[in-house]
CSV table of C-alpha atoms in Angstrom, one decimal:
chain,number,residue,atom,x,y,z
Y,1,MET,CA,282.9,-66.7,294.9
Y,2,VAL,CA,280.0,-69.5,293.3
Y,3,ASP,CA,284.0,-71.6,293.4
Y,4,LYS,CA,284.0,-71.1,297.3
Y,5,ILE,CA,280.4,-71.5,297.9
Y,6,SER,CA,280.4,-74.8,295.7
Y,7,GLN,CA,283.6,-75.9,297.7
Y,8,LEU,CA,282.0,-75.7,300.8
Y,9,PHE,CA,279.0,-77.5,300.0
Y,10,LEU,CA,281.2,-80.4,298.6
Y,11,ARG,CA,282.6,-80.6,301.9
Y,12,ILE,CA,279.8,-80.8,303.9
Y,13,SER,CA,276.5,-81.7,302.5
Y,14,PRO,CA,277.2,-85.1,301.3
Y,15,TYR,CA,277.7,-86.1,304.9
Y,16,ALA,CA,274.9,-83.6,306.1
Y,17,ALA,CA,272.8,-85.5,303.9
Y,18,PHE,CA,273.5,-89.0,304.7
Y,19,VAL,CA,272.6,-88.5,308.0
Y,20,LEU,CA,269.4,-86.1,307.7
Y,21,PHE,CA,267.5,-88.6,305.3
Y,22,PRO,CA,267.9,-91.6,307.5
Y,23,ILE,CA,266.3,-89.4,310.2
Y,24,THR,CA,263.5,-88.0,308.0
Y,25,LEU,CA,262.7,-91.3,306.8
Y,26,TRP,CA,262.2,-92.5,310.5
Y,27,CYS,CA,259.7,-89.3,311.5
Y,28,VAL,CA,257.7,-89.4,308.6
Y,29,PHE,CA,257.0,-93.4,308.8
Y,30,PHE,CA,257.1,-93.8,312.4
Y,31,TRP,CA,257.4,-90.6,314.3
Y,32,VAL,CA,255.0,-87.7,313.4
Y,33,PRO,CA,251.2,-88.7,313.9
Y,34,SER,CA,248.9,-89.5,311.0
Y,35,ASP,CA,246.5,-86.5,310.0
Y,36,ALA,CA,243.2,-86.8,311.3
Y,37,PHE,CA,241.3,-86.9,308.4
Y,38,LEU,CA,243.4,-88.0,305.8
Y,39,GLY,CA,245.1,-90.8,307.2
Y,40,LEU,CA,248.5,-92.2,306.2
Y,41,ASN,CA,248.2,-90.5,302.5
Y,42,GLN,CA,249.2,-87.1,304.4
Y,43,ARG,CA,252.4,-88.5,305.1
Y,44,ILE,CA,253.6,-87.8,301.5
Y,45,PHE,CA,253.2,-83.8,302.6
Y,46,TYR,CA,256.6,-84.4,304.2
Y,47,TYR,CA,258.4,-85.0,301.4
Y,48,HIS,CA,256.3,-82.7,298.8
Y,49,VAL,CA,256.0,-79.6,300.3
Y,50,PRO,CA,259.8,-79.3,300.9
Y,51,ALA,CA,260.5,-80.5,297.2
Y,52,ALA,CA,257.9,-77.3,296.2
Y,53,ILE,CA,259.9,-74.7,298.3
Y,54,THR,CA,263.6,-76.4,297.1
Y,55,CYS,CA,262.1,-76.2,293.5
Y,56,PHE,CA,261.2,-72.7,294.0
Y,57,LEU,CA,264.5,-71.6,295.6
Y,58,GLY,CA,266.2,-73.3,292.6
Y,59,PHE,CA,264.2,-71.4,289.7
Y,60,ALA,CA,264.3,-68.0,292.1
Y,61,SER,CA,268.6,-68.3,292.3
Y,62,GLY,CA,268.7,-69.3,288.9
Y,63,GLY,CA,267.4,-65.7,287.7
Y,64,VAL,CA,269.5,-64.3,290.7
Y,65,ALA,CA,272.7,-66.1,289.5
Y,66,SER,CA,271.6,-65.0,285.8
Y,67,GLY,CA,271.2,-61.7,286.5
Y,68,ILE,CA,274.7,-61.3,287.8
Y,69,PHE,CA,276.1,-63.4,285.1
Y,70,LEU,CA,274.5,-60.6,282.5
Y,71,LYS,CA,276.0,-57.8,284.8
Y,72,THR,CA,279.5,-59.4,285.6
Y,73,GLY,CA,280.2,-61.9,282.6
Y,74,ASN,CA,281.6,-64.3,284.6
Y,75,LYS,CA,281.6,-67.7,283.8
Y,76,ASP,CA,280.9,-68.9,287.3
Y,77,TRP,CA,277.4,-67.3,287.6
Y,78,ASP,CA,276.5,-69.0,284.1
Y,79,HIS,CA,277.2,-72.1,285.6
Y,80,ALA,CA,275.8,-71.2,289.1
Y,81,ALA,CA,272.4,-70.7,287.1
Y,82,HIS,CA,272.4,-73.7,284.8
Y,83,ALA,CA,273.1,-75.7,288.1
Y,84,SER,CA,270.2,-73.9,290.2
Y,85,VAL,CA,267.9,-74.4,287.4
Y,86,GLY,CA,268.5,-77.8,286.4
Y,87,ILE,CA,268.5,-79.1,290.0
Y,88,GLY,CA,265.6,-77.2,290.7
Y,89,LEU,CA,263.7,-78.9,287.7
Y,90,LEU,CA,264.7,-82.1,289.3
Y,91,PHE,CA,263.0,-81.0,292.6
Y,92,GLY,CA,260.1,-79.8,290.7
Y,93,THR,CA,259.4,-83.2,289.0
Y,94,ILE,CA,259.9,-85.0,292.3
Y,95,LEU,CA,256.9,-82.4,293.3
Y,96,LEU,CA,254.7,-83.2,290.3
Y,97,ALA,CA,255.3,-87.3,290.9
Y,98,THR,CA,254.5,-87.0,294.8
Y,99,GLY,CA,251.6,-84.6,294.2
Y,100,SER,CA,250.3,-86.8,291.6
Y,101,VAL,CA,250.3,-90.0,294.1
Y,102,TRP,CA,248.6,-87.9,296.8
Y,103,ALA,CA,245.8,-86.5,294.8
Y,104,ARG,CA,245.3,-90.4,293.4
Y,105,THR,CA,244.0,-91.0,296.9
Y,106,ALA,CA,242.9,-87.7,298.4
Y,107,TRP,CA,240.9,-86.6,295.2
Y,108,GLY,CA,240.5,-89.6,293.2
Y,109,THR,CA,242.7,-88.5,290.0
Y,110,TRP,CA,246.2,-88.1,289.3
Y,111,TRP,CA,245.9,-84.8,287.4
Y,112,THR,CA,243.5,-81.6,287.8
Y,113,TRP,CA,243.4,-78.1,286.4
Y,114,ASP,CA,243.7,-76.3,289.7
Y,115,ALA,CA,245.2,-73.3,290.1
Y,116,ARG,CA,248.4,-74.3,292.1
Y,117,LEU,CA,248.6,-77.4,289.6
Y,118,THR,CA,248.8,-75.4,286.5
Y,119,THR,CA,251.0,-72.7,288.3
Y,120,PHE,CA,253.9,-75.8,288.8
Y,121,LEU,CA,253.3,-77.1,285.8
Y,122,VAL,CA,253.9,-74.0,283.5
Y,123,LEU,CA,256.8,-73.2,285.5
Y,124,TRP,CA,258.3,-76.6,285.0
Y,125,LEU,CA,257.5,-75.9,281.0
Y,126,ILE,CA,259.3,-72.6,281.2
Y,127,PHE,CA,262.1,-73.9,282.9
Y,128,ALA,CA,262.7,-77.3,280.9
Y,129,SER,CA,262.5,-74.6,277.8
Y,130,TYR,CA,265.5,-73.4,279.7
Y,131,LEU,CA,267.3,-76.0,279.6
Y,132,LEU,CA,266.6,-77.3,275.9
Y,133,LEU,CA,267.7,-73.8,274.7
Y,134,ARG,CA,271.0,-74.6,276.2
Y,135,MET,CA,271.0,-78.0,274.6
Y,136,MET,CA,270.1,-76.5,271.5
Y,137,ALA,CA,272.4,-73.6,271.0
Y,138,ASP,CA,275.7,-74.9,272.6
Y,139,ASP,CA,277.8,-74.0,269.8
Y,140,ASN,CA,276.4,-70.7,269.8
Y,141,GLU,CA,278.8,-68.5,271.9
Y,142,MET,CA,276.0,-65.8,272.9
Y,143,MET,CA,274.1,-68.9,274.4
Y,144,PRO,CA,274.7,-68.3,278.1
Y,145,ARG,CA,273.3,-64.7,277.8
Y,146,TRP,CA,270.1,-65.9,275.8
Y,147,ALA,CA,269.7,-68.5,278.5
Y,148,ALA,CA,270.0,-65.7,281.1
Y,149,VAL,CA,267.9,-63.6,279.6
Y,150,LEU,CA,265.2,-66.7,279.7
Y,151,ALA,CA,265.8,-67.3,283.4
Y,152,ILE,CA,265.2,-64.0,284.5
Y,153,VAL,CA,262.0,-63.4,282.4
Y,154,GLY,CA,260.7,-66.9,283.6
Y,155,CYS,CA,261.3,-65.5,287.7
Y,156,VAL,CA,259.9,-62.4,286.5
Y,157,ASN,CA,256.7,-64.3,284.8
Y,158,ILE,CA,256.1,-66.4,287.8
Y,159,PRO,CA,253.6,-63.9,289.7
Y,160,VAL,CA,251.9,-63.1,286.5
Y,161,VAL,CA,251.3,-67.1,286.1
Y,162,GLN,CA,250.4,-67.3,289.7
Y,163,PHE,CA,247.7,-64.5,289.5
Y,164,ALA,CA,246.2,-66.0,286.5
Y,165,THR,CA,245.7,-69.3,287.3
Y,166,ARG,CA,244.2,-68.5,291.0
Y,167,LEU,CA,241.8,-66.6,289.4
Y,168,TRP,CA,240.5,-69.6,288.9
Y,169,ARG,CA,238.9,-71.3,291.6
Y,170,THR,CA,241.6,-73.7,293.8
Y,171,ILE,CA,241.3,-76.8,295.9
Y,172,HIS,CA,244.6,-77.4,296.5
Y,173,PRO,CA,244.6,-77.5,300.2
Y,174,GLN,CA,246.4,-74.4,302.2
Y,175,VAL,CA,248.1,-76.3,305.5
Y,176,ILE,CA,251.1,-73.9,306.2
Y,177,ARG,CA,249.2,-71.0,308.9
Y,178,ASN,CA,246.1,-72.6,308.7
Y,179,PRO,CA,244.4,-72.1,312.0
Y,180,ASP,CA,242.0,-74.8,311.2
Y,181,GLY,CA,242.9,-77.9,309.4
Y,182,GLY,CA,246.7,-76.9,308.8
Y,183,ILE,CA,249.6,-78.5,310.8
Y,184,ASN,CA,249.5,-77.4,313.7
Y,185,ASP,CA,251.3,-80.3,316.2
Y,186,PRO,CA,254.5,-79.4,317.1
Y,187,ALA,CA,255.9,-83.2,315.8
Y,188,MET,CA,254.0,-82.7,312.5
Y,189,GLN,CA,256.1,-78.8,312.2
Y,190,ALA,CA,259.3,-80.6,313.4
Y,191,THR,CA,259.2,-83.5,311.0
Y,192,LEU,CA,258.3,-80.8,308.1
Y,193,GLY,CA,261.0,-78.7,309.4
Y,194,LEU,CA,263.5,-81.3,309.4
Y,195,CYS,CA,262.5,-82.4,306.0
Y,196,LEU,CA,262.8,-78.9,304.7
Y,197,LEU,CA,266.5,-78.9,305.8
Y,198,ALA,CA,267.5,-82.4,304.4
Y,199,TYR,CA,266.3,-81.1,300.9
Y,200,PHE,CA,268.0,-78.1,300.9
Y,201,VAL,CA,271.4,-79.8,302.0
Y,202,MET,CA,270.6,-82.3,299.3
Y,203,PHE,CA,270.1,-79.5,296.8
Y,204,SER,CA,273.1,-77.9,297.9
Y,205,TRP,CA,274.8,-80.9,297.1
Y,206,LEU,CA,273.6,-81.9,293.8
Y,207,TRP,CA,273.9,-78.2,293.0
Y,208,ALA,CA,277.9,-78.0,294.0
Y,209,LEU,CA,278.3,-81.5,292.1
Y,210,ARG,CA,276.6,-80.1,289.2
Y,211,VAL,CA,278.7,-76.7,288.9
Y,212,ARG,CA,282.0,-78.6,289.1
Y,213,MET,CA,280.7,-80.9,286.2
Y,214,LEU,CA,279.9,-77.7,284.2
Y,215,ARG,CA,283.2,-76.3,284.7
Y,216,MET,CA,285.2,-79.4,283.8
Y,217,HIS,CA,283.3,-79.3,280.9
Y,218,ASP,CA,284.1,-76.0,280.0
Y,219,ARG,CA,287.7,-76.7,280.9
Y,220,VAL,CA,287.8,-79.9,278.5
Y,221,ASP,CA,286.2,-78.2,275.9
Y,222,TYR,CA,289.1,-75.3,276.1
Y,223,LEU,CA,292.1,-77.8,276.3
Y,224,LEU,CA,290.2,-79.7,272.7
Y,225,ASP,CA,290.7,-76.2,271.4
Y,226,GLU,CA,294.1,-76.0,272.5
Y,227,ALA,CA,295.2,-79.2,271.4
Y,228,TYR,CA,293.5,-79.0,268.1
Y,229,ARG,CA,295.0,-75.7,267.5
Y,230,GLU,CA,298.8,-77.0,268.4
Y,231,GLY,CA,298.2,-79.9,265.8
Y,232,ASN,CA,297.2,-77.8,263.1
Y,233,ALA,CA,300.4,-75.7,264.1
O,1,MET,CA,264.2,-46.7,263.8
O,2,LEU,CA,262.1,-45.7,261.8
O,3,ALA,CA,264.0,-46.3,258.8
O,4,ILE,CA,263.8,-49.9,259.8
O,5,ILE,CA,259.9,-50.0,260.4
O,6,TRP,CA,259.9,-48.6,256.7
O,7,LYS,CA,262.2,-51.4,255.4
O,8,ASP,CA,260.4,-53.9,256.9
O,9,ILE,CA,257.2,-52.7,256.1
O,10,MET,CA,258.0,-52.2,252.3
O,11,LEU,CA,259.7,-55.8,251.9
O,12,GLU,CA,256.3,-57.4,253.3
O,13,MET,CA,254.5,-55.1,250.7
O,14,ARG,CA,256.5,-56.4,247.9
O,15,SER,CA,256.6,-59.7,248.5
O,16,ARG,CA,253.6,-60.3,250.7
O,17,GLU,CA,254.7,-63.9,251.8
O,18,THR,CA,254.8,-63.6,256.0
O,19,ILE,CA,251.2,-62.1,255.8
O,20,ALA,CA,249.7,-64.9,253.1
O,21,SER,CA,251.6,-67.6,254.8
O,22,LEU,CA,250.2,-66.7,258.3
O,23,LEU,CA,246.6,-65.7,256.8
O,24,VAL,CA,246.5,-69.7,255.5
O,25,PHE,CA,247.8,-71.0,258.3
O,26,GLY,CA,245.4,-69.5,260.7
O,27,LEU,CA,242.7,-70.3,258.2
O,28,VAL,CA,243.9,-73.8,258.0
O,29,VAL,CA,244.1,-74.0,262.1
O,30,LEU,CA,240.3,-72.7,262.4
O,31,VAL,CA,239.4,-75.5,259.7
O,32,VAL,CA,241.0,-78.7,261.8
O,33,PHE,CA,239.9,-77.2,264.8
O,34,ASN,CA,236.2,-77.8,263.7
O,35,PHE,CA,237.1,-81.5,263.0
O,36,ALA,CA,238.5,-82.2,266.5
O,37,LEU,CA,236.1,-80.1,268.7
O,38,ASP,CA,232.2,-80.5,266.6
O,39,VAL,CA,231.5,-77.0,267.0
O,40,THR,CA,227.6,-76.6,266.7
O,41,PRO,CA,225.7,-73.5,267.9
O,42,ALA,CA,224.8,-74.5,271.1
O,43,ASN,CA,228.4,-74.6,271.9
O,44,VAL,CA,230.0,-72.1,270.0
O,45,LEU,CA,230.4,-69.5,273.1
O,46,GLU,CA,232.3,-72.0,275.1
O,47,LEU,CA,234.5,-72.8,272.4
O,48,ALA,CA,235.1,-69.9,270.2
O,49,PRO,CA,237.4,-67.8,272.2
O,50,GLY,CA,239.8,-70.7,272.9
O,51,LEU,CA,239.6,-71.3,269.2
O,52,LEU,CA,240.2,-67.6,267.9
O,53,TRP,CA,243.2,-67.8,270.1
O,54,VAL,CA,244.4,-70.9,269.5
O,55,ALA,CA,244.9,-69.8,266.0
O,56,ILE,CA,246.1,-66.5,266.6
O,57,VAL,CA,248.9,-68.1,269.1
O,58,LEU,CA,250.2,-70.5,266.9
O,59,SER,CA,250.3,-68.5,263.7
O,60,ALA,CA,252.2,-65.9,265.7
O,61,VAL,CA,254.6,-68.3,267.1
O,62,THR,CA,254.9,-69.9,263.5
O,63,GLY,CA,255.1,-66.3,261.9
O,64,LEU,CA,257.2,-64.1,263.9
O,65,GLY,CA,260.6,-65.8,263.8
O,66,ARG,CA,260.7,-64.4,260.4
O,67,THR,CA,261.6,-60.8,261.2
O,68,PHE,CA,264.8,-61.7,262.5
O,69,LEU,CA,265.4,-64.7,260.3
O,70,ILE,CA,265.1,-62.4,257.1
O,71,GLU,CA,268.1,-60.2,258.5
O,72,ARG,CA,270.1,-63.5,259.3
O,73,GLU,CA,269.8,-65.0,256.0
O,74,ASN,CA,271.2,-62.2,254.1
O,75,GLY,CA,274.1,-61.4,257.2
O,76,CYS,CA,272.0,-57.9,257.4
O,77,MET,CA,271.8,-58.6,261.2
O,78,THR,CA,275.3,-57.1,262.0
O,79,GLY,CA,274.7,-54.2,259.4
O,80,LEU,CA,271.9,-53.6,261.5
O,81,LEU,CA,273.6,-54.0,264.8
O,82,LEU,CA,276.7,-51.6,263.7
O,83,ALA,CA,274.4,-48.6,262.6
O,84,PRO,CA,274.3,-45.9,265.1
O,85,ILE,CA,271.4,-46.7,266.9
O,86,GLU,CA,270.5,-48.1,270.3
O,87,ARG,CA,270.1,-51.3,270.6
O,88,SER,CA,266.6,-50.9,272.5
O,89,SER,CA,265.4,-49.1,269.2
O,90,ILE,CA,266.1,-52.2,266.9
O,91,TYR,CA,263.6,-53.9,269.5
O,92,LEU,CA,261.2,-51.7,269.4
O,93,ALA,CA,261.2,-51.4,265.8
O,94,LYS,CA,261.0,-55.2,265.2
O,95,LEU,CA,257.7,-55.2,267.4
O,96,LEU,CA,256.2,-52.3,265.9
O,97,VAL,CA,256.5,-54.0,262.5
O,98,ASN,CA,255.6,-57.6,264.2
O,99,ILE,CA,252.1,-56.1,265.6
O,100,ALA,CA,251.2,-54.2,262.5
O,101,LEU,CA,251.6,-57.6,260.4
O,102,LEU,CA,249.9,-59.7,263.3
O,103,VAL,CA,247.0,-56.9,263.4
O,104,VAL,CA,246.5,-56.8,259.5
O,105,PHE,CA,246.7,-60.8,259.8
O,106,GLU,CA,244.1,-60.8,262.2
O,107,ALA,CA,241.8,-58.2,260.1
O,108,GLY,CA,241.5,-60.8,257.7
O,109,LEU,CA,241.2,-64.0,260.4
O,110,ILE,CA,238.6,-62.4,262.4
O,111,PRO,CA,236.0,-62.0,259.6
O,112,PHE,CA,236.2,-65.9,258.7
O,113,PHE,CA,236.2,-66.8,262.4
O,114,ILE,CA,232.9,-65.2,262.7
O,115,LEU,CA,231.5,-66.4,259.6
O,116,ILE,CA,232.6,-70.0,259.5
O,117,TYR,CA,231.4,-70.7,263.3
O,118,THR,CA,228.3,-68.5,263.1
O,119,VAL,CA,230.0,-66.3,266.1
O,120,PRO,CA,226.7,-64.5,267.5
O,121,ILE,CA,229.2,-61.0,267.6
O,122,GLY,CA,226.3,-58.6,268.3
O,123,GLY,CA,227.0,-55.2,268.8
O,124,ASN,CA,230.3,-55.7,270.4
O,125,LEU,CA,232.8,-56.0,267.5
O,126,ALA,CA,234.8,-53.3,268.6
O,127,ALA,CA,235.5,-54.8,272.2
O,128,LEU,CA,236.4,-57.9,270.6
O,129,CYS,CA,239.0,-56.0,268.7
O,130,ALA,CA,240.4,-54.1,271.4
O,131,VAL,CA,240.7,-57.8,273.3
O,132,VAL,CA,242.8,-59.2,270.4
O,133,LEU,CA,244.8,-56.0,270.1
O,134,VAL,CA,245.6,-55.5,273.8
O,135,GLY,CA,246.8,-59.9,273.4
O,136,THR,CA,248.5,-59.1,270.2
O,137,ILE,CA,250.4,-56.5,271.4
O,138,GLY,CA,251.4,-59.1,274.6
O,139,LEU,CA,252.1,-62.0,271.9
O,140,ALA,CA,254.2,-59.6,269.8
O,141,ALA,CA,256.4,-58.5,272.5
O,142,ALA,CA,257.2,-62.1,274.2
O,143,GLY,CA,257.8,-63.3,270.6
O,144,THR,CA,259.8,-60.7,269.3
O,145,LEU,CA,262.2,-60.7,272.5
O,146,PHE,CA,262.7,-64.5,271.8
O,147,ALA,CA,262.8,-64.9,267.8
O,148,THR,CA,266.1,-63.6,267.8
O,149,VAL,CA,267.6,-66.0,270.4
O,150,ALA,CA,265.5,-68.9,268.6
O,151,ALA,CA,266.9,-67.8,265.1
O,152,GLY,CA,270.3,-68.7,266.6
O,153,THR,CA,269.6,-72.5,267.3
O,154,ARG,CA,270.0,-75.4,265.5
O,155,ALA,CA,266.2,-76.5,265.4
O,156,ARG,CA,264.9,-72.7,265.3
O,157,GLU,CA,261.2,-73.7,264.2
O,158,LEU,CA,260.7,-75.9,267.1
O,159,MET,CA,262.6,-73.5,269.8
O,160,LEU,CA,260.4,-70.5,269.3
O,161,PRO,CA,257.4,-72.0,270.3
O,162,LEU,CA,259.2,-74.3,272.9
O,163,ILE,CA,260.4,-70.9,274.8
O,164,VAL,CA,257.6,-68.5,274.2
O,165,LEU,CA,254.1,-70.8,274.2
O,166,PRO,CA,254.5,-71.6,278.3
O,167,LEU,CA,255.8,-67.9,278.7
O,168,GLN,CA,252.6,-66.6,277.2
O,169,ILE,CA,250.3,-69.1,279.1
O,170,PRO,CA,249.1,-66.2,281.4
O,171,LEU,CA,248.3,-63.8,278.8
O,172,LEU,CA,246.3,-67.0,276.7
O,173,ILE,CA,244.4,-67.5,280.2
O,174,SER,CA,243.2,-63.7,280.2
O,175,ALA,CA,242.9,-63.5,276.6
O,176,VAL,CA,240.3,-66.6,276.4
O,177,GLN,CA,238.4,-65.4,279.4
O,178,ALA,CA,238.4,-61.8,278.3
O,179,THR,CA,237.0,-62.8,274.7
O,180,GLY,CA,234.3,-65.3,276.2
O,181,LEU,CA,233.1,-62.2,278.2
O,182,VAL,CA,232.8,-59.9,275.4
O,183,LEU,CA,231.3,-62.6,273.0
O,184,ALA,CA,228.8,-63.4,275.6
O,185,GLY,CA,227.6,-58.9,275.5
O,186,HIS,CA,229.5,-58.1,278.4
O,187,PRO,CA,231.2,-54.3,277.9
O,188,LEU,CA,235.0,-53.6,278.1
O,189,GLY,CA,234.3,-52.3,281.7
O,190,ASP,CA,233.3,-56.1,283.1
O,191,LEU,CA,236.5,-57.9,282.2
O,192,GLY,CA,238.0,-56.8,285.4
O,193,ASN,CA,240.9,-58.9,286.7
O,194,TRP,CA,241.1,-60.2,283.0
O,195,GLY,CA,241.7,-57.4,281.4
O,196,THR,CA,244.4,-56.1,284.2
O,197,ILE,CA,246.1,-59.2,283.3
O,198,LEU,CA,246.5,-58.8,279.7
O,199,VAL,CA,247.7,-54.8,279.9
O,200,ALA,CA,250.1,-55.7,282.9
O,201,PHE,CA,251.4,-58.4,280.6
O,202,ASP,CA,251.9,-56.0,277.7
O,203,VAL,CA,253.6,-53.7,279.8
O,204,LEU,CA,255.9,-56.2,281.5
O,205,PHE,CA,257.2,-58.1,278.5
O,206,ILE,CA,257.8,-54.7,276.6
O,207,THR,CA,259.4,-53.3,279.2
O,208,MET,CA,261.9,-56.8,279.5
O,209,GLY,CA,262.5,-57.0,276.3
O,210,TRP,CA,263.4,-53.0,275.7
O,211,LEU,CA,265.8,-53.9,278.5
O,212,ALA,CA,266.9,-57.4,277.9
O,213,PHE,CA,267.3,-56.8,273.9
O,214,GLU,CA,270.9,-55.2,274.7
O,215,PHE,CA,272.0,-58.0,276.2
O,216,ILE,CA,270.7,-60.5,273.7
O,217,SER,CA,272.2,-59.0,270.8
O,218,VAL,CA,275.8,-57.8,271.8
O,219,ASP,CA,278.9,-60.0,269.6
């Protein structure tokens, strides 16, 4: 199933991304009106929020794929989880970078220990340790199971992290579904929707490439083993 | 299960090497922070909760790895896994041993902490101990689960803190806040959400460890 999904993504997503991203650039820089209070710098929001949603999607699907892997033992799902977390972390990094740039102009600081920022940084660290674990134990056949357990524990931990950090005061703007001061302009909503779609497409493409790469990596390892054994025989 | 607990406790009682190194490490952390932060009677209430928990968390994370390393060193882990008991019992046994170990360690650390920083504890020592105990259970639950994982990686001393510290951040936040309230003279009933997070974290991580240990240890 993982194979079929990634084949589908590899066939469609590259073209969709090449069409969508130029359109989002035009929307963000020329079409959408500026924010009444924040002015020009608010436009980074259209790349910031989709990155957040895509990153969450990556971590969550990493957790789900890990669960299926533990249940079935099918290596494909391990690749799917590995790719999801890796690409999710990439989007998390985009999120932190764009947010930091925005905060410099809006709050006057690159970073602050606000609840949402802290939550995201913690998640970033948890899933970075997931990738490190995979790297540090790649000679151990148990490693995929360990990584899967870590991904699931990380996902289950998300609400606890959120709850704990939200008890601190938050200054992060709440823009979606906020009647006063949110994005209520149809052009803004359309741009956000389009950017979100473009990000999903980008995620699916990168994810499928990564899955294919991990699969090839496994295949090469297997063939090397085979050749080594034949050479010895 | 009782046999594993008994074996580990006997081993520790005879050698005392883990507990001794934990205690000295905890003290070193406390002393080092005195120079890093310049604690005075004026700011002690602000800094003390964080100091105590940094000392506990760092010691726990460096010390907890040992419970599985001692099994691995002599190939005993295979023996343990072959024993006719539930895998989850091994986790619970190791967890209880770790909690016991950390409690003994804290019983040594806390008096020293109160003394060298002249923390105005008042009549709230029992409440402080309760908060520390609940926090310790959560630390041990996550630490024990991933100690067996970290023991199988190349940079094992580095991997355990790398995996466990980010996971424990909600616990650390609420433990520090709860300790601050207790040190400021509030009773346990005033802890509100911080207490809830601590207990929820304990329950969550014990359950997850209990369920996941099976997958982590199957050979």
